[in-house]
């Protein structure tokens, strides 16, 4: 009686989870399948077809897609690098020093993340046009700091706080100066946190849409914006559309796999130490 | 140079104590300054937006007049605004609510099963969160398409033909919320899973001996400890869904008609299609105030819940 009840419970749980898994993963699988379908097969929605690489060939060789992809890479990598270079020392200061307005400053940095992006974008659009930053790499990299900087500062700060001050003292006693202590003892210890928050920041920047939609044009076009324009302007080639989507999703999914263990901490800006 | 005011540093008596003290006091600010400058440089627009919301600034004309609170009064007396506010509230309520509900459910299912199936899903279920929401919306758009979409073919099996999805006034909100939930539930799952894994074992074992029901266990033991995690999920999801732009823009640009015109999309339309920057900024500033107040409230509750939870955890490990 009790074992059969348990059995039933287990089946129900597996069933419910299975339903969710289909809902969550089917769109991605379907997209992947679409990429291998010829334009004629796309219309039939069957799963049996002769796979072709035509879509990939079209998108990668005969369209501007690689240029958009490169734009995404340049702006995302640039934004994350700047955030790491400036954010890690800031995170250190916020973790170690006691000073006036510390929590206020930290919260201020966090609040950048929650401010509506449009609030920044509208005036920035005017400023950028006047400064010549509109539709440039630098312009996008700069505005992306609002996405990547708070994330990196808050997550890395948490990792610094986890390191005992004693370790720093010991290194000082050994005769290291401040920079050496920082680079030789602290950086190795926060490395997992730093790498994971940098990769997560990369994903967020890579996926952002509102900023590049309004602050970039035809010179600099990240994939998110390019995909939208592609859809609006062309007679839609569904297979090629799917290829564009798949390739743009690839870096983020791969990075997410790499940082699994630290994902919670990054996603919650350090609020949850998983 | 020492990184903090350590005992070692204080022990060394400097020649000029005042300069050294000043240097140590100012050092943290100097270290933070570059990061702040880069982000605050971006925040100048924020101050500008408050100013411009009091003007009749227009992208087409380069000069503008100060109009006081006219934009604000105009906003509060316009039907467009109240409609946008209502859309914003419904969208945020449903997408946050369902994401939390499903996230909680799936996370509990995942932790209750321990086999290859659940271990694979723990990794794979995060994927939707990593795809750009705009791209996800495009994929859904293709799937829901009435001529080539696979969902249409699936529904045909049940005798449903040409379900309107985002094309009809009645189902557009549901469709947008569904996509939002698809994109964002993984975030909640990941958070709640972390919470569930932090649960202490002993109180559950004693409850089992006492014969507590599953619901009783959940309400009295699991929920209090999960609460801080739920608040973090609520905070992030609510803030983002109140200002959602990408998903709706990619799905219907606010249509059909004005069905999905929330505050963000209305502001975007005012600013970039009608060029009425002043009015557009009033919408967004209003939204920002709402978000700010809500965020403060949720953070307060989160901190209380966290204190309670850590108290309980300590009790649990002792008992």
XYZ file of C-alpha atoms in Angstrom:
593
model
C 0.000 0.000 0.000
C 2.575 2.497 1.124
C 5.142 1.444 -1.455
C 2.650 1.658 -4.318
C 1.683 5.110 -3.060
C 5.334 6.097 -3.087
C 5.679 4.656 -6.573
C 2.736 6.729 -7.778
C 4.193 9.855 -6.200
C 7.477 9.280 -7.982
C 5.739 8.781 -11.331
C 3.735 11.977 -10.870
C 6.863 13.912 -9.988
C 8.757 12.602 -12.999
C 5.759 13.343 -15.188
C 5.422 16.940 -14.006
C 9.129 17.524 -14.409
C 8.983 15.989 -17.871
C 6.195 18.362 -18.903
C 8.204 21.340 -17.733
C 11.315 20.052 -19.472
C 9.422 19.804 -22.762
C 8.064 23.337 -22.380
C 11.492 24.727 -21.452
C 13.679 22.838 -23.882
C 11.532 22.096 -26.888
C 11.802 25.618 -28.384
C 15.593 25.354 -28.298
C 15.630 21.873 -29.814
C 13.148 22.937 -32.465
C 15.317 25.929 -33.324
C 18.317 23.656 -33.690
C 16.373 21.320 -35.984
C 15.200 24.259 -38.087
C 18.767 25.230 -38.829
C 19.288 21.976 -40.752
C 16.108 22.180 -42.784
C 15.924 23.334 -46.365
C 13.508 26.146 -47.098
C 10.964 23.647 -48.440
C 11.152 21.411 -45.377
C 10.708 24.310 -42.986
C 7.105 24.641 -44.085
C 6.230 21.015 -43.353
C 7.039 20.915 -39.607
C 7.927 17.237 -39.837
C 10.892 15.754 -38.061
C 11.886 13.583 -40.996
C 13.862 15.453 -43.627
C 17.236 15.468 -45.333
C 19.490 17.689 -43.275
C 21.359 20.425 -45.098
C 23.998 22.966 -44.149
C 22.681 25.488 -46.667
C 21.319 27.779 -43.976
C 24.657 27.919 -42.229
C 26.407 28.588 -45.512
C 23.968 31.360 -46.376
C 24.182 33.070 -42.997
C 27.903 32.728 -42.405
C 29.218 33.306 -45.915
C 26.638 35.297 -47.792
C 25.268 37.729 -45.240
C 26.533 40.392 -42.860
C 25.963 38.106 -39.914
C 29.642 37.612 -39.080
C 30.053 41.371 -38.949
C 27.198 41.654 -36.434
C 28.693 38.792 -34.475
C 32.052 40.555 -34.401
C 30.360 43.751 -33.215
C 28.792 41.791 -30.373
C 32.132 40.238 -29.459
C 34.016 43.551 -29.487
C 31.459 45.452 -27.415
C 30.834 42.629 -24.928
C 34.486 41.778 -24.355
C 35.395 45.469 -24.148
C 32.659 46.179 -21.630
C 33.573 43.238 -19.419
C 37.313 44.018 -19.517
C 36.744 47.592 -18.383
C 34.363 46.447 -15.673
C 36.904 43.950 -14.389
C 39.806 46.413 -14.430
C 37.896 49.143 -12.616
C 35.422 47.021 -10.706
C 37.736 44.591 -8.919
C 39.672 47.310 -7.031
C 36.371 48.996 -6.191
C 34.994 45.689 -4.934
C 38.109 45.269 -2.814
C 37.710 48.716 -1.265
C 34.032 48.079 -0.556
C 34.855 44.774 1.110
C 37.901 45.740 3.182
C 37.882 49.395 4.119
C 35.602 51.049 6.599
C 34.639 54.480 5.364
C 31.823 56.954 5.291
C 28.933 56.317 2.882
C 30.285 52.838 2.118
C 26.938 51.057 2.104
C 25.331 54.023 0.397
C 27.878 53.882 -2.397
C 27.555 50.134 -2.758
C 23.799 50.398 -2.957
C 24.077 53.245 -5.434
C 26.141 51.051 -7.721
C 23.567 48.276 -7.408
C 20.697 50.633 -8.156
C 22.165 51.345 -11.603
C 21.099 47.840 -12.459
C 17.489 48.453 -11.491
C 16.996 51.846 -13.077
C 14.848 51.566 -16.199
C 17.175 51.394 -19.166
C 14.996 53.781 -21.126
C 15.520 56.452 -18.494
C 19.202 56.461 -19.367
C 18.803 55.838 -23.047
C 16.690 58.838 -24.016
C 18.985 61.584 -22.723
C 22.037 59.530 -23.607
C 20.817 59.351 -27.177
C 21.047 63.156 -27.352
C 24.408 63.315 -25.588
C 25.873 60.588 -27.778
C 24.765 62.299 -30.954
C 26.378 65.532 -29.853
C 29.589 63.802 -28.712
C 29.808 61.566 -31.748
C 29.461 58.439 -29.621
C 26.255 57.320 -31.243
C 26.678 54.095 -33.177
C 30.280 53.547 -32.035
C 32.021 50.754 -30.131
C 33.075 53.111 -27.364
C 29.555 54.419 -26.908
C 28.115 50.951 -26.432
C 30.963 49.748 -24.248
C 30.427 52.735 -22.015
C 26.698 52.310 -21.587
C 27.159 48.566 -21.025
C 29.032 49.455 -17.835
C 25.608 49.916 -16.279
C 25.014 46.208 -16.819
C 28.428 44.689 -16.135
C 29.931 46.956 -13.469
C 27.314 46.463 -10.698
C 27.346 42.717 -11.259
C 31.111 42.383 -11.040
C 31.510 44.751 -8.099
C 28.805 43.082 -6.034
C 29.774 39.506 -6.705
C 33.518 40.010 -6.335
C 32.994 42.050 -3.184
C 31.340 39.006 -1.634
C 34.327 36.847 -2.513
C 36.754 39.368 -0.990
C 34.670 39.409 2.177
C 35.012 35.635 2.427
C 38.809 35.887 2.543
C 40.219 36.253 6.022
C 42.217 39.425 6.655
C 44.838 37.259 8.326
C 45.994 35.999 4.953
C 46.762 39.543 3.839
C 48.587 40.261 7.077
C 50.678 37.155 6.704
C 51.679 38.189 3.199
C 52.590 41.660 4.434
C 54.736 40.228 7.160
C 56.517 38.274 4.430
C 57.484 41.626 2.952
C 55.079 41.911 0.044
C 53.891 45.366 -0.820
C 50.239 46.184 -1.356
C 50.221 45.400 -5.071
C 52.021 42.092 -4.564
C 49.632 41.084 -1.797
C 46.743 41.890 -4.070
C 48.048 40.083 -7.122
C 49.755 37.115 -5.480
C 47.482 36.202 -2.606
C 44.086 37.752 -3.224
C 43.545 37.422 -6.946
C 44.144 33.640 -6.957
C 41.616 33.278 -4.148
C 38.843 35.263 -5.841
C 39.598 33.845 -9.266
C 36.596 31.477 -9.480
C 34.273 34.297 -8.444
C 35.904 36.762 -10.757
C 35.823 34.464 -13.760
C 32.222 33.452 -13.190
C 30.961 36.991 -12.656
C 32.888 38.191 -15.700
C 31.345 35.454 -17.829
C 27.880 36.182 -16.472
C 28.389 39.868 -17.142
C 29.419 38.923 -20.648
C 26.184 36.955 -21.099
C 24.039 39.847 -19.884
C 25.812 42.357 -22.078
C 25.732 40.002 -25.035
C 21.969 39.550 -24.613
C 21.107 43.199 -24.018
C 18.745 44.741 -26.477
C 17.386 48.090 -25.283
C 20.733 49.893 -25.198
C 22.014 48.847 -28.627
C 18.560 49.250 -30.190
C 18.624 52.964 -29.508
C 22.304 53.784 -29.231
C 23.619 52.001 -32.282
C 22.802 52.117 -35.944
C 24.263 50.532 -39.028
C 27.936 50.918 -38.150
C 27.770 48.909 -34.972
C 25.038 46.299 -34.767
C 25.113 43.599 -32.101
C 23.357 40.353 -33.037
C 20.266 41.007 -30.925
C 19.462 44.189 -32.803
C 20.582 42.765 -36.133
C 18.236 39.793 -35.736
C 15.302 42.160 -35.203
C 16.214 44.253 -38.229
C 16.741 41.111 -40.266
C 13.236 39.966 -39.414
C 11.699 43.324 -40.181
C 13.381 43.959 -43.514
C 13.702 40.604 -45.288
C 11.224 38.144 -46.582
C 11.778 35.846 -43.691
C 13.938 32.813 -44.356
C 13.018 30.781 -41.309
C 15.963 28.426 -41.551
C 18.445 31.281 -41.714
C 16.674 33.061 -38.900
C 17.141 29.928 -36.786
C 20.835 29.770 -37.645
C 21.274 33.388 -36.607
C 19.485 32.701 -33.328
C 21.425 29.514 -32.631
C 24.835 31.041 -33.230
C 24.005 34.091 -31.134
C 22.859 31.867 -28.258
C 25.880 29.593 -28.403
C 28.489 31.621 -26.456
C 26.080 32.312 -23.614
C 25.031 28.682 -23.264
C 28.633 27.457 -23.320
C 29.673 30.013 -20.693
C 26.696 29.119 -18.544
C 27.874 25.512 -18.536
C 31.350 26.611 -17.462
C 30.184 28.626 -14.475
C 27.401 26.385 -13.216
C 28.691 26.204 -9.656
C 28.831 29.960 -9.293
C 25.688 30.754 -11.224
C 23.439 31.402 -8.227
C 25.841 33.779 -6.638
C 26.282 35.727 -9.840
C 22.636 35.801 -10.809
C 21.642 37.168 -7.408
C 24.507 39.711 -7.309
C 25.985 37.907 -4.316
C 22.738 38.026 -2.323
C 22.579 34.222 -2.381
C 25.772 32.334 -1.662
C 25.018 29.005 -3.246
C 51.487 50.655 1.669
C 49.038 48.389 3.485
C 45.612 47.581 2.227
C 43.771 48.206 5.471
C 44.234 49.941 8.780
C 45.960 47.012 10.303
C 47.679 46.814 13.618
C 50.994 46.466 11.834
C 50.503 49.777 10.124
C 49.426 51.611 13.251
C 52.440 50.277 15.088
C 54.759 52.076 12.689
C 54.819 55.676 13.834
C 55.024 57.851 10.752
C 56.924 61.120 10.607
C 53.880 63.102 9.689
C 50.873 61.428 11.172
C 48.362 63.749 9.559
C 49.305 63.161 5.940
C 49.418 59.442 6.451
C 46.011 59.464 8.096
C 44.621 61.554 5.298
C 46.127 59.201 2.747
C 44.652 56.099 4.369
C 41.302 57.789 4.769
C 41.122 58.878 1.165
C 42.501 55.677 -0.331
C 39.217 53.725 -0.506
C 37.541 56.627 -2.303
C 40.414 56.808 -4.763
C 40.136 53.111 -5.477
C 36.401 53.295 -6.083
C 36.525 56.551 -8.027
C 37.262 55.128 -11.500
C 34.415 52.629 -11.296
C 32.064 55.309 -10.049
C 33.123 57.848 -12.659
C 32.433 55.423 -15.457
C 28.986 54.608 -14.125
C 28.094 58.069 -12.856
C 29.190 59.574 -16.145
C 26.313 57.581 -17.492
C 24.079 58.890 -14.745
C 24.296 62.468 -15.918
C 21.468 61.542 -18.271
C 19.409 60.749 -15.213
C 19.652 64.316 -13.949
C 19.006 65.550 -17.463
C 15.896 63.452 -17.732
C 14.382 65.073 -14.647
C 15.084 68.463 -16.166
C 13.736 67.574 -19.601
C 10.575 66.137 -18.097
C 9.777 69.737 -17.135
C 10.217 71.012 -20.672
C 8.514 70.555 -23.999
C 11.713 69.228 -25.535
C 11.182 67.691 -28.943
C 13.739 65.864 -31.091
C 12.557 67.722 -34.188
C 13.020 71.216 -32.771
C 16.304 72.086 -31.134
C 14.926 74.753 -28.798
C 12.543 74.122 -25.977
C 10.626 75.910 -23.249
C 10.256 75.256 -19.601
C 6.692 74.107 -19.043
C 6.726 73.330 -15.345
C 4.552 70.415 -14.360
C 2.495 70.437 -17.537
C 3.894 67.088 -18.739
C 3.190 65.530 -15.377
C -0.368 66.865 -15.190
C -0.886 65.873 -18.801
C 0.293 62.365 -18.047
C -1.962 61.848 -15.041
C -5.007 63.068 -16.958
C -4.412 61.027 -20.107
C -6.089 57.707 -20.824
C -2.933 56.519 -22.576
C -1.023 56.682 -19.313
C -3.641 54.857 -17.234
C -3.928 52.181 -19.877
C -0.131 51.784 -19.942
C -0.024 51.601 -16.155
C -2.716 48.911 -16.110
C -0.869 46.889 -18.757
C 2.385 47.265 -16.795
C 0.770 46.059 -13.573
C -0.919 43.065 -15.182
C 2.187 42.043 -17.100
C 4.428 42.327 -14.040
C 1.933 40.555 -11.783
C 1.356 37.588 -14.034
C 4.879 37.082 -15.308
C 6.444 37.456 -11.835
C 3.728 35.359 -10.208
C 3.934 32.473 -12.634
C 7.739 32.526 -12.738
C 7.846 32.274 -8.934
C 5.177 29.583 -8.814
C 6.694 27.405 -11.522
C 10.225 28.112 -10.321
C 9.346 26.979 -6.815
C 7.530 23.912 -8.107
C 10.230 22.801 -10.526
C 13.011 23.409 -8.000
C 11.231 21.264 -5.432
C 10.645 18.534 -7.988
C 14.294 18.635 -9.012
C 15.551 18.275 -5.448
C 13.034 15.562 -4.588
C 14.345 13.303 -7.349
C 17.956 12.200 -7.473
C 18.768 10.310 -10.641
C 20.331 10.927 -14.040
C 17.118 12.527 -15.327
C 17.061 15.234 -12.663
C 20.811 15.760 -12.759
C 20.721 16.458 -16.482
C 17.716 18.739 -16.113
C 19.398 20.719 -13.353
C 21.904 21.837 -15.955
C 19.714 21.957 -19.042
C 16.795 23.873 -17.562
C 18.992 26.949 -17.175
C 19.511 27.273 -20.929
C 16.443 29.419 -21.716
C 17.790 32.097 -19.390
C 21.014 32.327 -21.365
C 19.443 33.011 -24.741
C 18.817 36.700 -25.367
C 15.140 37.382 -24.535
C 14.696 39.067 -27.902
C 16.020 36.013 -29.721
C 13.798 33.757 -27.607
C 10.813 35.870 -28.543
C 11.689 35.462 -32.206
C 11.884 31.694 -31.768
C 8.487 31.650 -30.071
C 7.173 33.866 -32.805
C 8.180 31.244 -35.354
C 6.738 28.405 -33.279
C 3.406 30.158 -32.808
C 3.173 31.186 -36.448
C -0.130 30.003 -37.890
C 1.288 28.830 -41.207
C 4.653 27.244 -40.382
C 4.591 27.047 -36.584
C 4.789 23.683 -34.895
C 2.461 24.695 -32.073
C -0.292 25.273 -34.627
C 0.180 21.740 -35.996
C 0.080 20.363 -32.495
C -3.158 22.184 -31.691
C -4.670 20.999 -34.975
C -4.567 17.488 -33.513
C -7.025 18.694 -30.908
C -9.238 20.407 -33.447
C -8.007 23.914 -32.705
C -7.190 25.887 -35.825
C -5.550 29.282 -36.139
C -5.281 30.088 -32.444
C -4.561 33.843 -32.553
C -1.794 34.044 -29.880
C -0.236 37.515 -30.005
C -2.399 38.675 -32.892
C -5.586 39.086 -30.910
C -6.568 41.522 -28.215
C -7.766 38.720 -25.959
C -4.719 36.460 -26.033
C -1.772 38.816 -26.606
C -1.107 39.399 -22.910
C -1.218 35.689 -22.199
C 1.235 35.000 -25.026
C 3.701 37.663 -23.880
C 3.510 36.453 -20.286
C 4.084 32.875 -21.436
C 7.291 33.886 -23.223
C 8.424 35.957 -20.239
C 7.796 32.996 -17.944
C 9.685 30.734 -20.319
C 12.675 33.078 -20.320
C 12.798 33.863 -16.623
C 11.592 30.855 -14.654
C 15.107 29.294 -14.811
C 16.357 32.233 -12.774
C 13.873 31.400 -10.012
C 14.648 27.685 -10.278
C 18.373 28.280 -9.762
C 17.749 30.527 -6.763
C 15.240 28.266 -5.023
C 17.451 25.223 -5.652
C 20.247 26.965 -3.782
C 17.801 27.616 -0.960
C 16.606 24.029 -0.849
C 20.161 22.743 -0.770
C 20.890 24.912 2.264
C 18.096 23.300 4.277
C 19.343 21.575 7.430
C 18.446 17.897 7.644
C 17.702 17.403 11.343
C 14.379 19.270 11.771
C 12.960 17.297 8.854
C 13.978 14.041 10.394
C 12.346 14.909 13.716
C 9.244 16.072 11.871
C 9.140 12.750 10.071
C 9.234 10.948 13.389
C 6.488 13.223 14.714
C 4.494 12.341 11.604
C 4.075 15.878 10.287
C 2.177 16.137 6.998
C 3.990 17.246 3.861
C 2.112 20.554 3.827
C 2.911 21.166 7.498
C 6.593 20.458 6.858
C 6.626 22.832 3.913
C 4.883 25.680 5.702
C 6.632 25.424 9.045
C 10.103 24.200 8.095
C 10.880 24.751 4.415
C 9.144 28.044 3.725
C 10.740 30.147 6.481
C 14.199 29.155 5.302
C 13.290 29.579 1.635
C 11.776 33.017 2.250
C 14.963 35.045 1.750
C 15.561 33.246 -1.552
C 11.990 33.867 -2.643
C 12.370 37.559 -1.814
C 15.536 37.833 -3.905
C 13.736 36.156 -6.800
C 10.743 38.452 -6.317
C 12.960 41.524 -6.208
C 14.812 40.740 -9.430
C 11.774 39.488 -11.326
C 9.403 42.276 -10.302
C 11.888 45.045 -11.057
C 12.597 43.622 -14.485
C 9.036 42.747 -15.470
C 7.711 46.180 -14.492
C 10.036 47.702 -17.084
C 9.976 44.877 -19.645
C 10.691 46.193 -23.080
C 12.541 43.684 -25.242
C 10.089 40.784 -25.200
C 7.014 42.887 -25.930
C 8.831 44.983 -28.505
C 10.050 41.909 -30.359
C 6.674 40.201 -30.117
C 4.212 42.878 -31.226
C 5.778 46.326 -30.599
C 2.932 46.873 -28.136
C 0.110 45.727 -30.386
C -2.338 44.609 -31.487
C -3.600 48.173 -31.211
C -2.386 49.262 -27.814
C -3.024 45.962 -26.032
C 0.533 45.477 -24.803
C 1.570 49.130 -24.508
C 3.131 49.181 -21.060
C 4.905 52.215 -19.606
C 8.254 51.355 -21.204
C 6.796 50.864 -24.668
C 4.629 53.973 -24.373
C 7.678 55.984 -23.373
C 9.661 54.546 -26.250
C 6.872 55.361 -28.678
C 6.509 58.911 -27.344
C 10.225 59.516 -27.512
C 11.350 57.764 -30.665
C 8.239 57.810 -32.821
C 6.524 61.035 -31.771
C 9.776 62.729 -30.626
C 8.065 64.126 -27.516
C 11.012 63.617 -25.206
C 9.563 65.619 -22.320
C 6.409 63.511 -22.120
C 8.306 60.306 -22.706
C 10.610 61.003 -19.773
C 7.687 61.686 -17.445
C 6.438 58.147 -18.073
C 9.823 56.636 -17.370
C 10.487 58.738 -14.288
C 7.137 57.689 -12.902
C 8.068 54.068 -13.533
C 11.432 54.588 -11.868
C 9.813 56.011 -8.711
C 7.457 53.027 -8.497
C 10.328 50.587 -8.948
C 12.492 52.380 -6.394
C 9.772 52.341 -3.709
C 8.924 48.692 -4.322
C 12.593 47.674 -4.309
C 13.140 49.330 -0.914
C 10.147 47.515 0.544
C 11.201 44.131 -0.773
C 14.812 44.580 0.368
C 13.550 45.418 3.858
C 11.448 42.266 3.987
C 14.275 40.209 2.567
C 16.601 41.334 5.351
C 14.024 40.452 8.012
C 13.389 37.050 6.426
C 17.102 36.385 6.240
C 17.599 37.107 9.924
C 14.710 34.800 10.823
C 16.013 32.083 8.528
C 19.557 32.124 9.888
C 18.087 31.992 13.407
C 16.107 28.894 12.470
C 19.067 27.283 10.748
C 21.119 27.743 13.920
C 18.335 26.157 15.980
C 18.124 23.302 13.520
C 21.786 22.452 13.645
C 21.809 22.550 17.430
C 18.728 20.412 17.896
